Amino acid sequence: MRRRDLIAASAALTAVATTAAAEDAPSGGQSLSMPGVGLPIIAGGRLRNYVFVSLRLHLGGSTTPEAMRTKEAFLRDALVRAGHRTPFVVPDDWTRIDPAALSASLMRSAATIAGRGAVTRVEIVSQAPRRRTGVQGG
């Protein structure tokens, strides 16, 4: 897939997600969807795969989805940088991201970018690996 197509697709998914974020909010609070974040799987010092994750950020008390949309690009950037610095790899599986590590990293980044309590929980909605077979570590 060409890089231009990937960028255009992620922009289109972001536009769709921002309009649907208010509809996706659970009854207990508001949330913001972050679709299509590509994270690397690095094992043995080599890039093995990419996993594209869709996330839902559950927002704290006074934080609104409109306010968080302006910070979404900064959160994506922080997540991708953290994924390259210390990959969220599940041992012996190159097709999945470690949800606990990803959630902890994004919560730390959200606290510095949007303020403490702005994001209460990170939910991984879906994970789609670029390569689906033959990538088991051994």
PDB file of C-alpha atoms in Angstrom:
ATOM      1  CA  MET A   1       0.000   0.000   0.000  1.00  0.00           C
ATOM      2  CA  ARG A   2       1.364   3.378  -0.891  1.00  0.00           C
ATOM      3  CA  ARG A   3       2.073   5.819   1.904  1.00  0.00           C
ATOM      4  CA  ARG A   4      -0.219   8.428   0.326  1.00  0.00           C
ATOM      5  CA  ASP A   5      -3.138   5.978   0.385  1.00  0.00           C
ATOM      6  CA  LEU A   6      -2.432   5.089   4.016  1.00  0.00           C
ATOM      7  CA  ILE A   7      -2.412   8.744   5.062  1.00  0.00           C
ATOM      8  CA  ALA A   8      -5.623   9.464   3.163  1.00  0.00           C
ATOM      9  CA  ALA A   9      -7.332   6.433   4.695  1.00  0.00           C
ATOM     10  CA  SER A  10      -6.319   7.409   8.220  1.00  0.00           C
ATOM     11  CA  ALA A  11      -7.603  10.948   7.655  1.00  0.00           C
ATOM     12  CA  ALA A  12     -10.933   9.608   6.425  1.00  0.00           C
ATOM     13  CA  LEU A  13     -11.214   7.220   9.386  1.00  0.00           C
ATOM     14  CA  THR A  14     -10.450  10.038  11.804  1.00  0.00           C
ATOM     15  CA  ALA A  15     -13.191  12.198  10.285  1.00  0.00           C
ATOM     16  CA  VAL A  16     -15.721   9.378  10.553  1.00  0.00           C
ATOM     17  CA  ALA A  17     -14.677   8.583  14.122  1.00  0.00           C
ATOM     18  CA  THR A  18     -14.962  12.154  15.337  1.00  0.00           C
ATOM     19  CA  THR A  19     -18.529  12.428  14.100  1.00  0.00           C
ATOM     20  CA  ALA A  20     -19.426   9.080  15.647  1.00  0.00           C
ATOM     21  CA  ALA A  21     -17.602   9.623  18.957  1.00  0.00           C
ATOM     22  CA  ALA A  22     -20.590  11.193  20.680  1.00  0.00           C
ATOM     23  CA  GLU A  23     -22.820   8.316  19.546  1.00  0.00           C
ATOM     24  CA  ASP A  24     -20.308   5.723  20.821  1.00  0.00           C
ATOM     25  CA  ALA A  25     -20.219   7.209  24.318  1.00  0.00           C
ATOM     26  CA  PRO A  26     -21.398   4.820  27.007  1.00  0.00           C
ATOM     27  CA  SER A  27     -24.163   5.925  29.338  1.00  0.00           C
ATOM     28  CA  GLY A  28     -21.705   6.310  32.255  1.00  0.00           C
ATOM     29  CA  GLY A  29     -19.574   9.004  30.604  1.00  0.00           C
ATOM     30  CA  GLN A  30     -18.148  10.393  27.405  1.00  0.00           C
ATOM     31  CA  SER A  31     -15.534   8.836  25.181  1.00  0.00           C
ATOM     32  CA  LEU A  32     -13.416   9.613  22.145  1.00  0.00           C
ATOM     33  CA  SER A  33     -12.524   7.106  19.424  1.00  0.00           C
ATOM     34  CA  MET A  34      -9.029   6.953  17.929  1.00  0.00           C
ATOM     35  CA  PRO A  35      -9.049   4.675  14.870  1.00  0.00           C
ATOM     36  CA  GLY A  36      -6.126   3.352  12.852  1.00  0.00           C
ATOM     37  CA  VAL A  37      -2.969   3.953  14.898  1.00  0.00           C
ATOM     38  CA  GLY A  38      -0.132   1.883  13.398  1.00  0.00           C
ATOM     39  CA  LEU A  39       2.315   0.515  15.966  1.00  0.00           C
ATOM     40  CA  PRO A  40       5.485  -1.479  15.233  1.00  0.00           C
ATOM     41  CA  ILE A  41       6.308  -4.962  16.487  1.00  0.00           C
ATOM     42  CA  ILE A  42      10.058  -5.045  17.069  1.00  0.00           C
ATOM     43  CA  ALA A  43      11.658  -8.310  18.205  1.00  0.00           C
ATOM     44  CA  GLY A  44      15.341  -9.151  18.292  1.00  0.00           C
ATOM     45  CA  GLY A  45      16.213  -5.632  17.163  1.00  0.00           C
ATOM     46  CA  ARG A  46      14.286  -6.087  13.889  1.00  0.00           C
ATOM     47  CA  LEU A  47      10.966  -4.753  12.705  1.00  0.00           C
ATOM     48  CA  ARG A  48       8.733  -7.815  12.407  1.00  0.00           C
ATOM     49  CA  ASN A  49       5.213  -6.485  11.846  1.00  0.00           C
ATOM     50  CA  TYR A  50       2.833  -3.562  12.256  1.00  0.00           C
ATOM     51  CA  VAL A  51      -0.409  -3.761  14.199  1.00  0.00           C
ATOM     52  CA  PHE A  52      -3.118  -1.185  13.557  1.00  0.00           C
ATOM     53  CA  VAL A  53      -5.154  -0.516  16.693  1.00  0.00           C
ATOM     54  CA  SER A  54      -8.404   1.327  17.224  1.00  0.00           C
ATOM     55  CA  LEU A  55      -8.798   2.849  20.666  1.00  0.00           C
ATOM     56  CA  ARG A  56     -11.541   4.384  22.740  1.00  0.00           C
ATOM     57  CA  LEU A  57     -10.535   6.907  25.385  1.00  0.00           C
ATOM     58  CA  HIS A  58     -12.968   7.167  28.285  1.00  0.00           C
ATOM     59  CA  LEU A  59     -12.962  10.769  29.437  1.00  0.00           C
ATOM     60  CA  GLY A  60     -13.002  12.128  32.969  1.00  0.00           C
ATOM     61  CA  GLY A  61     -15.624  14.341  34.603  1.00  0.00           C
ATOM     62  CA  SER A  62     -15.339  17.774  33.001  1.00  0.00           C
ATOM     63  CA  THR A  63     -13.484  16.758  29.826  1.00  0.00           C
ATOM     64  CA  THR A  64     -15.534  16.922  26.618  1.00  0.00           C
ATOM     65  CA  PRO A  65     -14.915  15.047  23.351  1.00  0.00           C
ATOM     66  CA  GLU A  66     -14.639  18.397  21.546  1.00  0.00           C
ATOM     67  CA  ALA A  67     -11.790  19.501  23.813  1.00  0.00           C
ATOM     68  CA  MET A  68      -9.985  16.179  23.414  1.00  0.00           C
ATOM     69  CA  ARG A  69     -10.284  16.186  19.603  1.00  0.00           C
ATOM     70  CA  THR A  70      -7.879  19.111  19.506  1.00  0.00           C
ATOM     71  CA  LYS A  71      -5.356  17.024  21.465  1.00  0.00           C
ATOM     72  CA  GLU A  72      -5.879  13.784  19.520  1.00  0.00           C
ATOM     73  CA  ALA A  73      -2.944  14.387  17.157  1.00  0.00           C
ATOM     74  CA  PHE A  74      -0.607  14.931  20.122  1.00  0.00           C
ATOM     75  CA  LEU A  75      -1.854  11.731  21.772  1.00  0.00           C
ATOM     76  CA  ARG A  76      -1.315   9.763  18.531  1.00  0.00           C
ATOM     77  CA  ASP A  77       2.191  11.161  18.202  1.00  0.00           C
ATOM     78  CA  ALA A  78       3.055  10.276  21.799  1.00  0.00           C
ATOM     79  CA  LEU A  79       1.696   6.745  21.337  1.00  0.00           C
ATOM     80  CA  VAL A  80       3.639   6.108  18.117  1.00  0.00           C
ATOM     81  CA  ARG A  81       6.842   7.493  19.643  1.00  0.00           C
ATOM     82  CA  ALA A  82       6.417   5.285  22.709  1.00  0.00           C
ATOM     83  CA  GLY A  83       5.720   2.290  20.464  1.00  0.00           C
ATOM     84  CA  HIS A  84       9.028   2.801  18.681  1.00  0.00           C
ATOM     85  CA  ARG A  85      10.988   3.512  21.862  1.00  0.00           C
ATOM     86  CA  THR A  86       9.697   0.506  23.851  1.00  0.00           C
ATOM     87  CA  PRO A  87       7.471  -1.683  21.636  1.00  0.00           C
ATOM     88  CA  PHE A  88       4.243  -3.051  23.098  1.00  0.00           C
ATOM     89  CA  VAL A  89       5.180  -6.615  22.115  1.00  0.00           C
ATOM     90  CA  VAL A  90       3.444  -9.744  23.387  1.00  0.00           C
ATOM     91  CA  PRO A  91       6.158 -12.401  23.867  1.00  0.00           C
ATOM     92  CA  ASP A  92       6.163 -15.005  21.072  1.00  0.00           C
ATOM     93  CA  ASP A  93       3.293 -13.387  19.142  1.00  0.00           C
ATOM     94  CA  TRP A  94       3.952 -10.776  16.474  1.00  0.00           C
ATOM     95  CA  THR A  95       0.279 -10.235  15.646  1.00  0.00           C
ATOM     96  CA  ARG A  96      -0.896  -8.592  18.875  1.00  0.00           C
ATOM     97  CA  ILE A  97      -0.106  -5.586  21.044  1.00  0.00           C
ATOM     98  CA  ASP A  98       0.174  -5.854  24.835  1.00  0.00           C
ATOM     99  CA  PRO A  99      -2.980  -4.010  26.004  1.00  0.00           C
ATOM    100  CA  ALA A 100      -1.705  -3.287  29.525  1.00  0.00           C
ATOM    101  CA  ALA A 101       1.530  -1.700  28.300  1.00  0.00           C
ATOM    102  CA  LEU A 102      -0.252   0.359  25.647  1.00  0.00           C
ATOM    103  CA  SER A 103      -2.887   1.554  28.105  1.00  0.00           C
ATOM    104  CA  ALA A 104      -0.306   2.528  30.741  1.00  0.00           C
ATOM    105  CA  SER A 105       1.776   4.437  28.211  1.00  0.00           C
ATOM    106  CA  LEU A 106      -1.197   6.325  26.792  1.00  0.00           C
ATOM    107  CA  MET A 107      -2.510   7.173  30.264  1.00  0.00           C
ATOM    108  CA  ARG A 108       0.875   8.702  31.173  1.00  0.00           C
ATOM    109  CA  SER A 109       0.962  10.673  27.930  1.00  0.00           C
ATOM    110  CA  ALA A 110      -2.635  11.850  28.344  1.00  0.00           C
ATOM    111  CA  ALA A 111      -1.889  13.128  31.846  1.00  0.00           C
ATOM    112  CA  THR A 112       0.877  15.376  30.506  1.00  0.00           C
ATOM    113  CA  ILE A 113      -0.905  16.430  27.300  1.00  0.00           C
ATOM    114  CA  ALA A 114      -4.500  16.921  28.471  1.00  0.00           C
ATOM    115  CA  GLY A 115      -4.114  17.092  32.245  1.00  0.00           C
ATOM    116  CA  ARG A 116      -4.633  14.665  35.097  1.00  0.00           C
ATOM    117  CA  GLY A 117      -8.001  12.948  35.073  1.00  0.00           C
ATOM    118  CA  ALA A 118      -8.818  13.909  31.479  1.00  0.00           C
ATOM    119  CA  VAL A 119      -8.616  10.248  30.401  1.00  0.00           C
ATOM    120  CA  THR A 120      -9.817   7.686  32.928  1.00  0.00           C
ATOM    121  CA  ARG A 121      -9.440   4.509  30.884  1.00  0.00           C
ATOM    122  CA  VAL A 122      -8.083   3.340  27.520  1.00  0.00           C
ATOM    123  CA  GLU A 123      -9.985   0.588  25.732  1.00  0.00           C
ATOM    124  CA  ILE A 124      -8.537  -1.285  22.765  1.00  0.00           C
ATOM    125  CA  VAL A 125     -11.464  -1.780  20.387  1.00  0.00           C
ATOM    126  CA  SER A 126      -9.639  -3.736  17.688  1.00  0.00           C
ATOM    127  CA  GLN A 127      -6.198  -4.917  16.604  1.00  0.00           C
ATOM    128  CA  ALA A 128      -5.423  -5.664  12.955  1.00  0.00           C
ATOM    129  CA  PRO A 129      -1.924  -6.975  12.151  1.00  0.00           C
ATOM    130  CA  ARG A 130      -0.406  -6.226   8.759  1.00  0.00           C
ATOM    131  CA  ARG A 131       0.833  -9.824   8.466  1.00  0.00           C
ATOM    132  CA  ARG A 132      -1.451 -12.448   9.933  1.00  0.00           C
ATOM    133  CA  THR A 133       0.475 -15.692   9.428  1.00  0.00           C
ATOM    134  CA  GLY A 134       4.012 -16.908   9.778  1.00  0.00           C
ATOM    135  CA  VAL A 135       5.082 -14.289  12.282  1.00  0.00           C
ATOM    136  CA  GLN A 136       5.132 -16.317  15.490  1.00  0.00           C
ATOM    137  CA  GLY A 137       8.353 -15.826  17.399  1.00  0.00           C
ATOM    138  CA  GLY A 138      10.328 -18.843  18.387  1.00  0.00           C
TER     139      GLY A 138
END
